[in-house]
C-alpha positions in Angstrom: -2.4 38.2 4.4 -0.8 40.7 6.9 0.1 38.0 9.4 1.2 35.3 7.0 4.6 33.6 7.6 6.9 35.6 5.2 10.6 35.4 4.2 12.2 38.6 2.7 15.6 40.0 2.0 16.5 43.6 2.3 19.0 43.0 -0.5 16.5 41.3 -3.0 13.0 42.3 -3.9 10.6 39.4 -4.5 11.2 38.0 -8.0 14.1 40.5 -8.0 17.7 40.0 -8.9 20.4 38.4 -6.7 23.1 41.1 -6.5 26.6 39.9 -7.6 28.3 40.1 -4.2 26.2 37.0 -3.2 27.5 35.0 -6.2 30.8 33.6 -7.4 31.0 36.6 -9.8 31.5 39.1 -7.1 34.8 40.9 -6.5 37.3 40.3 -3.6 35.7 40.4 -0.2 32.4 41.2 -1.8 32.1 37.7 -3.2 30.1 34.6 -2.2 28.5 36.4 0.8 25.3 34.8 2.1 22.4 37.3 1.6 20.7 38.9 4.5 17.3 37.3 5.3 14.4 38.4 7.5 11.2 36.6 8.4 7.9 37.6 9.9 5.0 36.0 11.7 6.6 32.7 12.7 3.8 30.3 13.4 2.9 29.7 17.0 4.5 26.6 18.5 7.6 26.9 16.3 10.7 25.3 18.1 13.2 25.8 15.3 13.5 27.1 11.7 15.3 25.4 8.8 16.3 27.0 5.5 17.0 25.5 2.1 18.1 27.5 -0.9 18.1 25.8 -4.3 18.8 26.9 -7.8 15.4 26.0 -9.2 15.9 25.8 -12.9 13.2 26.3 -15.5 10.8 23.4 -15.0 11.1 22.6 -18.8 14.9 22.5 -18.7 17.2 19.5 -18.3 19.0 21.0 -15.3 18.5 19.4 -11.9 17.9 21.7 -8.9 21.2 22.5 -7.2 21.4 23.0 -3.5 23.2 26.2 -2.5 22.5 26.5 1.2 21.1 24.4 4.0 20.7 25.9 7.5 19.1 24.1 10.5 18.3 24.8 14.2 17.7 28.5 13.7 16.1 29.8 16.9 12.5 31.1 16.3 13.4 34.1 18.5 15.8 35.3 15.8 14.2 37.7 13.2 16.7 36.9 10.5 20.3 36.2 9.4 22.7 39.1 8.6 24.5 39.5 5.3 27.6 37.3 5.3 26.4 35.1 8.1 27.5 31.8 6.5 30.5 30.3 8.2 30.4 32.8 11.1 27.6 31.5 13.3 30.0 30.1 15.9 32.0 33.3 16.0 28.9 35.4 16.4 27.8 33.3 19.3 24.7 33.9 21.3 21.6 32.7 19.5 23.5 32.3 16.3 26.0 29.8 18.0 23.7 26.8 17.7 22.7 27.2 14.1 24.1 24.5 11.9 24.9 24.8 8.2 24.6 21.7 6.2 26.4 20.6 3.0 25.4 22.1 -0.3 25.7 20.2 -3.6 29.5 21.1 -3.7 29.7 18.8 -0.6 30.9 21.7 1.6 29.0 23.3 4.5 27.6 26.8 4.2 26.6 29.2 1.4 28.1 28.6 -1.9 27.2 31.5 -4.2 26.1 30.4 -7.7 28.6 30.4 -10.5 26.4 29.9 -13.5 26.9 29.0 -17.1 24.0 31.3 -17.9 21.9 34.0 -16.2 18.2 33.9 -15.7 18.3 31.1 -13.1 15.7 31.2 -10.3 16.8 30.9 -6.7 14.3 29.6 -4.2 14.8 30.2 -0.5 12.4 28.1 1.6 12.1 28.6 5.3 10.4 25.9 7.3 8.9 26.5 10.7 9.2 23.3 12.7 7.6 22.0 15.9 10.8 20.3 17.0 14.6 20.8 17.0 16.5 18.7 14.5 19.3 16.3 15.6 20.8 15.5 12.3 24.4 15.0 13.2 27.3 16.7 11.4 26.7 15.9 7.7 23.4 17.6 7.0 22.2 17.6 3.5 19.0 18.9 1.9 17.7 15.3 1.5 18.4 14.4 5.1 16.7 17.7 6.2 13.6 17.2 4.1 13.2 13.6 5.4 13.6 14.7 9.0 11.1 17.5 8.9 8.3 15.4 7.5 5.3 15.7 9.8 6.9 18.6 11.7 6.3 21.6 9.4 4.0 24.2 10.9 4.6 26.7 8.1 6.6 27.4 5.0 7.8 30.8 3.6 9.4 31.2 0.2 11.5 33.9 -1.4 12.3 33.7 -5.1 15.0 35.7 -6.9 16.8 35.6 -10.2 20.4 35.7 -11.2 
């Protein structure tokens, strides 16, 4: 258990609540920030990491899962993404410079904090450890990503929170 591949956020406890500043209900500059994420025990042989965050509704409900964030080509040497990373990778440069953010279900790249008709939604962050770097071109979507990683996943880490 101690060395399992794990995904955590210093801002969210597992099964905890997503603070407002990461959603569309935040105020001013503290609105729609991507949450800070950290990961541990990346599997050996990992060449890149990819992240997908979806609003995973109640399995009994009629709502379709909604993609909030897609991130690819995260170097396995990084230990996490800082708060508010979305949209700033290129400016931050260094190892962050090559990270690509794909389109969410609003058809725009980057983190799009949830604006929900009701609270109690579940957000599921899934981090994939891959044995390859992905070449997905410019318009990356969750569907494209999941298709491309088939057969390349060395490990999967999940963080669930509520809003």
